[in-house]
Amino acid sequence: MPSGPPGWPAAADTLPAVPRPRREGPAAADPIDELLTRLGGPAAAAVHPDEIAAVLESDGMTDEHIRLAYGRHDSFTLAEELYARVPRSFPEPADTPDPWKVPLTACLLRGVIFALPGLAYVLGAPLLEGPPDRLGLPAGTLTLLAGALIGWVWDQTLSHRAYSWLGLGDRAAAARTLLAGAPAGSLLGTAAALAVPGGPPFSYAFAAGQALYVGAATVLLVLGRERMLLAALGPMAAGALLSLFADLPVPVRVTLLAVSLLAACTLAVRELPVAEGVRSAVRRIRGRTERGPGRAGPVRWRMLRGTEEEYAPSGPRLGDSVPYGVFGLGTGLLVLYAALGEVLAGGPAEAVAAPSAVALTLSMGPAEWLLHRFRSGSLAGLRAARSPRAFRRRMHTTLARCLAAYLVVLLALGLAGTLLWPDAPGLTGIRALTLLLLGAVMWTGLLLQSFGAVRAAAVVCASAAVAQSLALLTGLGQPRLVQLVVAGAAAAALAALVCLLLGRATAHR
């Protein structure tokens, strides 16, 4: 390069240096690839970029940090790129304990306990002898049915209220509810039986014992004392089975019935806070008698405490338990008509289909277990389904399997009962179909009840019972055909409600 004139200082070289090739070496890692390595699992399992954005923000990444480190505007922009780069991969959920898994033996035990009291009628049959009543039924039938139906309705209502307290974790409140409700139900059942005139004298005493047993059994079943109740029923059940092969004297029959009843009542009283209840009642009565007209209490102080009491834990409302009683009334009448519908319509006494009622009662044990299996299967479907349609398909498959299994058990019980019951009418095609439809009504109704949709189930079952009662009172149609049509309509309505209400994933959470 030429220099300046002589004597001038040398000019500085202002041209840029000649570029040289870079040394060979690894390329700088992409920071987003490094982030994907760290967040690959959550990013692959995300169903929307916002889920990845939530993970980024939970890691403490601010928008400024994202702009400096990753060259993206904010967390949502970065999340969208991560979502686009990673293929979707939904890992199977970890194994979790099944909350609906129950042993089959426990449910079968409850089914046996539901059916065993029926043997008391076998043991006490010689004590109920007499001329048929005005409807052609055996002597004392109406008396016992009135007490049993009222007791069944009250038992359903009381059980729900006590179970509600147990669900809130307050076993003491559940026991207090049973302490007040069980004696009241026994009095109502006895009063209903006494209101039916024309029964044999022993039928009223038998109905009173029946009402006492229903109250005691409700207490023991709600509080989880099934084995105690089974032991209490032992003497009566043994005597009933023995009476099928030998003619037991009347005093022996009465003694066995009284021993089982006394044992059940004693065990129920042991489970209840009787002493505490008596003291509480005495305090309440004493407080009302000692309080004069001018001593109504510190009203202003109570008003000041109103804000504090708003946050006190409240128990279940009484109105929430009424639909369970209505459901019990509807199903009880449907079972009653299944057994006695033809006789009530003027048919011969030999048309009593007692094996159908016994089969429906015994099937409640398997029905309860299959209800748990449905809840378990729907929960598994909720975890495995990838779309609402896939969940509905899984739910319908589980529903069909459980309902079919229950109907198979019910049909087997109906056939066995018809073969073993002396002089029972044959289980013809129309009788068998009616039995299966009634079983579908009861199982789907219990299923809706277990999901909290008891009002819908109660309306359908009560409407079916009213329709059949009106047909019976007006003489409309042949009794068997009326039962078939009513049971079919109720089963179709309940099936539609199950598919409509339980086809949503939110109903199973």
Coordinates of C-alpha atoms in Angstrom, one line a residue:
M1 CA 0.0 0.0 0.0
P2 CA 1.6 3.5 -0.8
S3 CA 2.6 5.7 2.0
G4 CA 2.1 9.5 2.3
P5 CA 4.6 12.2 1.2
P6 CA 8.0 12.3 2.7
G7 CA 8.0 13.6 6.2
W8 CA 4.4 12.8 6.8
P9 CA 3.6 10.2 9.4
A10 CA 2.7 6.8 8.1
A11 CA -1.1 6.4 7.6
A12 CA -2.9 3.8 9.6
D13 CA -4.2 0.7 7.7
T14 CA -8.1 1.1 7.7
L15 CA -9.0 -1.8 5.5
P16 CA -10.7 -4.7 7.3
A17 CA -8.8 -7.8 8.0
V18 CA -9.0 -10.6 5.5
P19 CA -11.6 -13.1 6.8
R20 CA -10.2 -16.4 7.8
P21 CA -12.1 -19.7 7.8
R22 CA -13.5 -20.8 11.2
R23 CA -12.1 -23.7 13.0
E24 CA -14.0 -26.9 12.8
G25 CA -16.2 -27.7 15.8
P26 CA -19.7 -28.7 17.0
A27 CA -22.6 -26.4 16.2
A28 CA -24.3 -24.6 19.1
A29 CA -27.2 -26.6 20.5
D30 CA -30.7 -25.3 19.8
P31 CA -32.1 -24.1 23.2
I32 CA -35.6 -25.2 22.1
D33 CA -34.3 -28.8 21.5
E34 CA -32.9 -28.7 25.0
L35 CA -36.2 -27.6 26.4
L36 CA -38.0 -30.4 24.5
T37 CA -35.6 -32.9 26.1
R38 CA -36.7 -31.6 29.5
L39 CA -40.4 -31.2 28.8
G40 CA -40.9 -34.0 26.3
G41 CA -43.4 -36.0 28.4
P42 CA -45.8 -33.2 29.4
A43 CA -45.5 -31.7 25.9
A44 CA -46.4 -35.0 24.2
A45 CA -49.3 -35.7 26.5
A46 CA -50.8 -32.2 26.1
V47 CA -54.0 -31.8 24.2
H48 CA -53.7 -28.1 23.7
P49 CA -50.7 -25.6 23.6
D50 CA -52.1 -23.8 26.6
E51 CA -51.2 -26.9 28.8
I52 CA -47.6 -26.5 27.8
A53 CA -47.7 -22.8 28.4
A54 CA -49.0 -23.5 31.9
V55 CA -46.0 -25.9 32.5
L56 CA -43.6 -23.2 31.3
E57 CA -45.1 -20.6 33.6
S58 CA -45.1 -23.0 36.5
D59 CA -41.4 -23.4 36.0
G60 CA -40.9 -19.7 36.5
M61 CA -40.3 -18.7 32.9
T62 CA -41.2 -15.1 32.3
D63 CA -41.8 -13.6 28.9
E64 CA -38.6 -11.6 29.2
H65 CA -36.6 -14.8 29.9
I66 CA -38.3 -16.5 26.9
R67 CA -37.4 -13.7 24.6
L68 CA -33.7 -13.7 25.7
A69 CA -33.2 -17.5 25.9
Y70 CA -35.4 -18.8 23.1
G71 CA -36.1 -15.8 20.9
R72 CA -39.9 -16.1 21.1
H73 CA -42.3 -13.4 22.0
D74 CA -44.0 -15.0 25.0
S75 CA -44.8 -18.4 26.7
F76 CA -47.8 -19.0 24.4
T77 CA -45.8 -18.6 21.2
L78 CA -43.1 -20.9 22.6
A79 CA -45.8 -23.4 23.7
E80 CA -47.3 -23.5 20.2
E81 CA -43.9 -24.3 18.7
L82 CA -43.3 -27.0 21.2
Y83 CA -46.7 -28.5 20.6
A84 CA -46.1 -28.5 16.9
R85 CA -42.6 -30.2 17.2
V86 CA -43.6 -33.0 19.5
P87 CA -45.9 -35.8 18.2
R88 CA -48.9 -36.7 20.4
S89 CA -48.3 -39.5 22.8
F90 CA -50.8 -40.2 25.6
P91 CA -49.3 -42.4 28.3
E92 CA -51.5 -44.9 30.1
P93 CA -52.4 -43.6 33.6
A94 CA -50.7 -45.1 36.6
D95 CA -52.5 -47.9 38.4
T96 CA -54.7 -46.5 41.0
P97 CA -56.9 -48.4 43.5
D98 CA -60.4 -49.0 42.4
P99 CA -62.8 -47.3 44.9
W100 CA -65.8 -49.3 43.6
K101 CA -64.2 -52.8 44.1
V102 CA -66.2 -54.7 46.7
P103 CA -66.2 -58.5 47.5
L104 CA -69.0 -60.5 46.0
T105 CA -69.5 -62.4 49.2
A106 CA -70.5 -59.2 51.1
C107 CA -73.1 -58.4 48.5
L108 CA -74.4 -61.9 48.4
L109 CA -74.7 -61.8 52.2
R110 CA -76.9 -58.7 52.0
G111 CA -79.1 -60.5 49.4
V112 CA -79.5 -63.5 51.7
I113 CA -80.4 -61.1 54.6
F114 CA -83.0 -59.4 52.5
A115 CA -84.6 -62.7 51.7
L116 CA -84.3 -64.6 55.0
P117 CA -87.2 -62.7 56.8
G118 CA -89.5 -64.3 54.2
L119 CA -89.0 -67.6 56.1
A120 CA -90.8 -66.1 59.1
Y121 CA -94.1 -66.3 57.1
V122 CA -93.4 -70.0 56.5
L123 CA -92.8 -70.5 60.2
G124 CA -95.9 -68.5 61.2
A125 CA -98.2 -69.8 58.6
P126 CA -100.2 -72.1 60.9
L127 CA -100.9 -69.2 63.2
L128 CA -102.5 -67.2 60.3
E129 CA -105.1 -69.7 59.4
G130 CA -108.6 -68.5 58.7
P131 CA -111.0 -67.8 55.9
P132 CA -109.8 -65.8 52.9
D133 CA -110.2 -62.1 53.0
R134 CA -112.5 -60.0 50.8
L135 CA -110.0 -60.1 47.9
G136 CA -109.6 -63.8 48.0
L137 CA -106.1 -63.7 49.5
P138 CA -105.0 -66.0 52.4
A139 CA -106.1 -64.8 55.8
G140 CA -104.0 -61.9 57.2
T141 CA -102.3 -61.1 53.9
L142 CA -103.6 -57.6 53.6
T143 CA -102.7 -56.8 57.2
L144 CA -99.1 -57.9 56.7
L145 CA -98.8 -56.3 53.3
A146 CA -100.0 -52.9 54.7
G147 CA -97.4 -53.0 57.5
A148 CA -94.6 -54.2 55.2
L149 CA -95.2 -51.6 52.5
I150 CA -95.2 -48.7 55.0
G151 CA -92.1 -50.1 56.7
W152 CA -90.4 -50.5 53.3
V153 CA -91.1 -46.8 52.3
W154 CA -90.0 -45.5 55.7
D155 CA -86.9 -47.8 55.7
Q156 CA -85.7 -46.3 52.3
T157 CA -86.2 -42.7 53.5
L158 CA -84.5 -43.3 56.9
S159 CA -81.6 -45.3 55.4
H160 CA -80.8 -42.5 52.9
R161 CA -80.7 -39.9 55.7
A162 CA -78.5 -42.0 57.9
Y163 CA -76.2 -42.9 55.0
S164 CA -75.9 -39.2 54.2
W165 CA -74.6 -38.5 57.7
L166 CA -72.2 -41.4 57.3
G167 CA -71.0 -39.8 54.0
L168 CA -70.3 -36.6 55.9
G169 CA -68.2 -38.6 58.4
D170 CA -70.6 -38.1 61.3
R171 CA -71.4 -41.6 62.6
A172 CA -72.8 -40.2 65.8
A173 CA -75.4 -38.1 63.9
A174 CA -76.3 -41.2 61.8
A175 CA -76.8 -43.2 65.0
R176 CA -79.0 -40.4 66.4
T177 CA -81.0 -40.3 63.2
L178 CA -81.6 -44.1 63.4
L179 CA -82.5 -43.8 67.1
A180 CA -85.3 -41.4 66.3
G181 CA -86.4 -42.8 63.0
A182 CA -86.4 -46.6 63.6
P183 CA -89.0 -46.5 66.5
A184 CA -91.1 -44.1 64.5
G185 CA -91.1 -46.4 61.5
S186 CA -92.1 -49.3 63.7
L187 CA -95.0 -47.4 65.1
L188 CA -96.1 -46.4 61.6
G189 CA -95.9 -49.9 60.3
T190 CA -97.9 -51.3 63.2
A191 CA -100.5 -48.5 62.8
A192 CA -100.9 -49.3 59.1
A193 CA -101.5 -53.0 59.9
L194 CA -104.0 -52.2 62.6
A195 CA -105.9 -50.0 60.2
V196 CA -106.8 -53.1 58.1
P197 CA -109.9 -54.8 59.5
G198 CA -110.8 -58.4 59.3
G199 CA -107.5 -60.1 59.9
P200 CA -106.8 -63.1 62.2
P201 CA -105.9 -62.0 65.7
F202 CA -102.3 -63.3 65.4
S203 CA -101.8 -61.3 62.2
Y204 CA -101.7 -58.1 64.1
A205 CA -99.2 -59.3 66.6
F206 CA -97.2 -60.7 63.6
A207 CA -97.4 -57.3 61.9
A208 CA -96.2 -55.5 65.0
G209 CA -93.2 -57.9 65.2
Q210 CA -92.5 -57.4 61.5
A211 CA -92.5 -53.6 62.0
L212 CA -90.0 -53.9 64.9
Y213 CA -87.8 -56.2 62.9
V214 CA -87.7 -53.7 59.9
G215 CA -86.6 -51.0 62.3
A216 CA -83.9 -53.1 63.9
A217 CA -82.7 -54.4 60.5
T218 CA -82.4 -50.9 59.2
V219 CA -80.2 -49.9 62.1
L220 CA -77.9 -52.9 61.7
L221 CA -77.6 -52.8 57.9
V222 CA -76.9 -49.0 57.8
L223 CA -74.2 -49.3 60.5
G224 CA -72.5 -52.3 58.7
R225 CA -73.6 -55.1 61.1
E226 CA -74.8 -57.6 58.5
R227 CA -73.2 -60.6 60.2
M228 CA -74.9 -59.7 63.5
L229 CA -78.3 -59.6 61.8
L230 CA -77.6 -62.9 60.1
A231 CA -76.9 -64.5 63.4
A232 CA -80.1 -63.0 64.8
L233 CA -82.1 -64.5 62.0
G234 CA -80.5 -68.0 62.6
P235 CA -83.1 -69.5 65.0
M236 CA -86.1 -68.4 62.9
A237 CA -84.5 -69.6 59.6
A238 CA -83.6 -73.0 61.1
G239 CA -87.1 -73.4 62.5
A240 CA -88.6 -72.5 59.1
L241 CA -86.5 -75.1 57.3
L242 CA -87.2 -77.7 59.9
S243 CA -91.0 -77.0 59.6
L244 CA -90.8 -78.1 55.9
F245 CA -90.1 -81.7 57.1
A246 CA -91.8 -81.8 60.5
D247 CA -94.9 -80.3 62.0
L248 CA -93.5 -78.1 64.8
P249 CA -95.8 -77.3 67.7
V250 CA -97.2 -73.8 67.9
P251 CA -95.3 -72.8 71.1
V252 CA -92.0 -73.8 69.4
R253 CA -92.9 -71.7 66.3
V254 CA -93.7 -68.6 68.5
T255 CA -90.6 -69.1 70.6
L256 CA -88.3 -69.2 67.5
L257 CA -89.9 -66.1 66.0
A258 CA -89.7 -64.2 69.3
V259 CA -86.0 -65.2 69.9
S260 CA -84.9 -63.9 66.5
L261 CA -86.9 -60.7 66.9
L262 CA -85.6 -60.1 70.4
A263 CA -82.0 -60.8 69.2
A264 CA -82.3 -58.3 66.3
C265 CA -83.8 -55.6 68.5
T266 CA -81.2 -56.1 71.2
L267 CA -78.3 -55.9 68.8
A268 CA -79.8 -52.8 67.2
V269 CA -80.2 -51.1 70.6
R270 CA -76.6 -51.8 71.4
E271 CA -75.5 -49.9 68.4
L272 CA -77.5 -46.8 69.2
P273 CA -76.8 -44.0 71.7
V274 CA -79.9 -44.7 73.7
A275 CA -78.6 -43.1 77.0
E276 CA -77.4 -40.0 75.2
G277 CA -80.7 -39.7 73.4
V278 CA -82.7 -40.0 76.6
R279 CA -80.6 -37.3 78.3
S280 CA -81.0 -35.0 75.3
A281 CA -84.8 -35.5 75.2
V282 CA -85.0 -34.8 79.0
R283 CA -82.9 -31.6 78.6
R284 CA -85.1 -30.4 75.7
I285 CA -88.3 -31.1 77.6
R286 CA -87.0 -29.5 80.8
G287 CA -85.8 -26.4 78.9
R288 CA -89.2 -25.9 77.3
T289 CA -91.1 -26.3 80.6
E290 CA -88.8 -24.0 82.6
R291 CA -88.8 -21.2 79.9
G292 CA -91.6 -18.8 80.7
P293 CA -93.4 -16.5 78.3
G294 CA -91.2 -13.6 79.1
R295 CA -88.0 -15.5 79.0
A296 CA -87.6 -16.3 75.3
G297 CA -83.8 -16.0 75.4
P298 CA -81.2 -13.4 74.3
V299 CA -82.7 -12.6 70.9
R300 CA -80.2 -9.9 70.1
W301 CA -77.2 -12.1 71.0
R302 CA -78.6 -14.8 68.7
M303 CA -78.9 -12.3 65.9
L304 CA -75.3 -11.2 66.4
R305 CA -74.2 -14.9 66.1
G306 CA -76.1 -15.3 62.8
T307 CA -73.0 -14.6 60.7
E308 CA -71.0 -17.1 62.6
E309 CA -73.6 -19.8 62.4
E310 CA -73.8 -19.5 58.6
Y311 CA -70.5 -21.3 58.4
A312 CA -71.5 -24.2 60.8
P313 CA -71.6 -27.6 59.1
S314 CA -75.1 -28.4 58.1
G315 CA -76.6 -31.9 57.7
P316 CA -78.6 -33.4 54.8
R317 CA -82.0 -31.9 54.1
L318 CA -85.1 -33.9 54.9
G319 CA -86.5 -33.1 51.5
D320 CA -83.5 -34.9 49.8
S321 CA -84.6 -38.2 51.4
V322 CA -88.2 -38.1 50.3
P323 CA -87.6 -39.3 46.7
Y324 CA -85.9 -42.4 48.1
G325 CA -89.1 -43.2 49.9
V326 CA -91.2 -42.6 46.8
F327 CA -88.8 -44.9 44.8
G328 CA -89.3 -47.5 47.5
L329 CA -93.1 -47.2 47.3
G330 CA -93.1 -47.5 43.6
T331 CA -90.8 -50.5 43.4
G332 CA -92.6 -52.1 46.4
L333 CA -96.0 -51.9 44.6
L334 CA -94.6 -53.2 41.4
V335 CA -93.1 -56.3 43.2
L336 CA -96.4 -56.7 45.0
Y337 CA -98.4 -56.7 41.8
A338 CA -96.0 -59.1 40.3
A339 CA -96.8 -61.6 43.1
L340 CA -100.5 -60.9 43.7
G341 CA -101.7 -59.0 40.6
E342 CA -103.8 -61.8 39.2
V343 CA -105.4 -62.6 42.5
L344 CA -106.2 -58.9 43.2
A345 CA -107.8 -58.8 39.8
G346 CA -110.2 -61.6 40.8
G347 CA -108.1 -64.6 39.8
P348 CA -107.8 -67.8 41.9
A349 CA -105.6 -67.9 45.0
E350 CA -103.4 -70.4 43.3
A351 CA -102.2 -67.7 41.0
V352 CA -100.0 -66.1 43.6
A353 CA -96.6 -65.8 42.0
A354 CA -94.6 -65.8 45.2
P355 CA -91.4 -67.2 43.6
S356 CA -91.2 -64.0 41.5
A357 CA -91.1 -61.8 44.5
V358 CA -88.6 -64.1 46.2
A359 CA -86.4 -64.1 43.2
L360 CA -86.5 -60.2 43.0
T361 CA -85.6 -60.0 46.7
L362 CA -82.7 -62.5 46.5
S363 CA -81.4 -60.9 43.4
M364 CA -80.7 -57.6 45.3
G365 CA -77.3 -59.0 46.4
P366 CA -76.0 -59.7 42.9
A367 CA -77.6 -56.4 41.8
E368 CA -75.6 -54.5 44.3
W369 CA -72.4 -56.1 43.2
L370 CA -73.1 -55.5 39.6
L371 CA -73.8 -51.8 40.3
H372 CA -70.3 -51.6 41.8
R373 CA -68.9 -53.3 38.7
F374 CA -70.6 -50.8 36.5
R375 CA -69.2 -47.9 38.4
S376 CA -65.7 -49.5 38.2
G377 CA -66.0 -50.2 34.5
S378 CA -67.2 -46.7 33.8
L379 CA -64.3 -45.2 35.8
A380 CA -61.9 -47.4 33.8
G381 CA -63.6 -46.2 30.5
L382 CA -63.2 -42.6 31.7
R383 CA -59.5 -43.0 32.0
A384 CA -59.0 -44.9 28.8
A385 CA -61.3 -43.1 26.4
R386 CA -59.8 -40.5 24.0
S387 CA -63.1 -38.8 23.1
P388 CA -66.7 -38.4 24.4
R389 CA -67.9 -40.8 21.8
A390 CA -65.4 -43.5 22.8
F391 CA -66.4 -43.0 26.4
R392 CA -70.1 -43.4 25.6
R393 CA -69.4 -46.6 23.6
R394 CA -67.5 -48.0 26.6
M395 CA -70.2 -47.0 29.0
H396 CA -72.9 -48.6 26.9
T397 CA -70.9 -51.8 26.6
T398 CA -70.4 -52.0 30.4
L399 CA -74.0 -51.2 31.0
A400 CA -75.2 -54.0 28.6
R401 CA -72.9 -56.5 30.2
C402 CA -73.9 -55.7 33.8
L403 CA -77.6 -55.6 33.1
A404 CA -77.5 -58.9 31.1
A405 CA -75.6 -60.6 33.9
Y406 CA -78.2 -59.4 36.4
L407 CA -81.1 -60.6 34.3
V408 CA -79.5 -64.0 33.8
V409 CA -79.2 -64.3 37.6
L410 CA -82.8 -63.2 38.1
L411 CA -84.1 -65.7 35.6
A412 CA -82.2 -68.5 37.2
L413 CA -83.6 -67.6 40.6
G414 CA -87.1 -67.4 39.2
L415 CA -86.8 -70.8 37.6
A416 CA -85.4 -72.4 40.7
G417 CA -88.1 -70.8 42.9
T418 CA -90.9 -72.0 40.6
L419 CA -89.5 -75.5 40.7
L420 CA -89.0 -75.6 44.5
W421 CA -92.1 -73.7 45.6
P422 CA -95.1 -76.0 46.3
D423 CA -98.0 -75.5 44.0
A424 CA -96.4 -72.4 42.4
P425 CA -97.8 -71.4 39.0
G426 CA -95.5 -72.1 36.1
L427 CA -93.1 -69.6 34.8
T428 CA -94.6 -69.1 31.4
G429 CA -93.2 -66.9 28.7
I430 CA -95.2 -63.9 29.6
R431 CA -94.5 -64.3 33.3
A432 CA -90.7 -64.7 32.6
L433 CA -90.7 -61.6 30.4
T434 CA -92.5 -59.6 33.0
L435 CA -90.1 -60.7 35.7
L436 CA -87.1 -59.7 33.5
L437 CA -88.6 -56.3 32.7
L438 CA -89.3 -55.7 36.4
G439 CA -85.7 -56.7 37.2
A440 CA -84.5 -54.2 34.5
V441 CA -86.7 -51.5 36.1
M442 CA -85.3 -52.1 39.6
W443 CA -81.7 -52.4 38.5
T444 CA -81.7 -49.3 36.3
G445 CA -83.6 -47.4 39.0
L446 CA -81.0 -48.3 41.6
L447 CA -78.3 -47.3 39.1
L448 CA -79.8 -43.9 38.7
Q449 CA -80.2 -43.7 42.4
S450 CA -76.5 -44.4 42.9
F451 CA -75.6 -41.5 40.6
G452 CA -77.9 -39.1 42.5
A453 CA -80.7 -39.1 39.8
V454 CA -83.2 -40.6 42.3
R455 CA -86.0 -38.1 41.4
A456 CA -86.2 -39.3 37.8
A457 CA -86.2 -42.9 38.9
A458 CA -88.8 -42.2 41.6
V459 CA -91.1 -40.5 39.1
V460 CA -90.9 -43.4 36.6
C461 CA -91.4 -46.1 39.2
A462 CA -94.2 -44.2 41.0
S463 CA -96.0 -43.5 37.7
A464 CA -95.8 -47.2 36.7
A465 CA -97.2 -48.2 40.1
V466 CA -100.0 -45.7 39.7
A467 CA -100.8 -46.9 36.2
Q468 CA -101.0 -50.5 37.3
S469 CA -103.1 -49.6 40.3
L470 CA -105.6 -47.7 38.1
A471 CA -105.8 -50.6 35.7
L472 CA -106.4 -52.9 38.6
L473 CA -109.1 -50.7 40.1
T474 CA -110.9 -50.1 36.9
G475 CA -110.5 -53.7 35.5
L476 CA -108.8 -52.4 32.4
G477 CA -107.1 -55.2 30.5
Q478 CA -105.9 -58.7 31.3
P479 CA -103.7 -58.5 34.5
R480 CA -100.7 -60.3 33.0
L481 CA -100.8 -58.1 29.9
V482 CA -101.1 -55.0 31.9
Q483 CA -98.1 -55.9 34.0
L484 CA -96.1 -56.6 30.9
V485 CA -97.0 -53.3 29.3
V486 CA -96.4 -51.2 32.4
A487 CA -93.1 -53.0 33.2
G488 CA -91.9 -52.6 29.6
A489 CA -92.8 -48.9 29.5
A490 CA -91.0 -48.2 32.8
A491 CA -87.9 -50.2 31.7
A492 CA -87.7 -48.3 28.4
A493 CA -88.1 -44.9 30.2
L494 CA -85.4 -45.8 32.7
A495 CA -83.0 -47.1 30.1
A496 CA -83.4 -43.9 28.1
L497 CA -82.7 -41.9 31.2
V498 CA -79.6 -44.0 32.0
C499 CA -78.2 -43.4 28.5
L500 CA -79.0 -39.7 28.5
L501 CA -77.8 -38.9 32.0
L502 CA -74.9 -41.3 32.3
G503 CA -73.5 -40.9 28.8
R504 CA -71.7 -37.8 29.9
A505 CA -68.3 -38.1 31.4
T506 CA -69.0 -35.5 34.0
A507 CA -71.6 -37.7 35.6
H508 CA -68.9 -40.3 36.5
R509 CA -66.4 -38.0 38.3

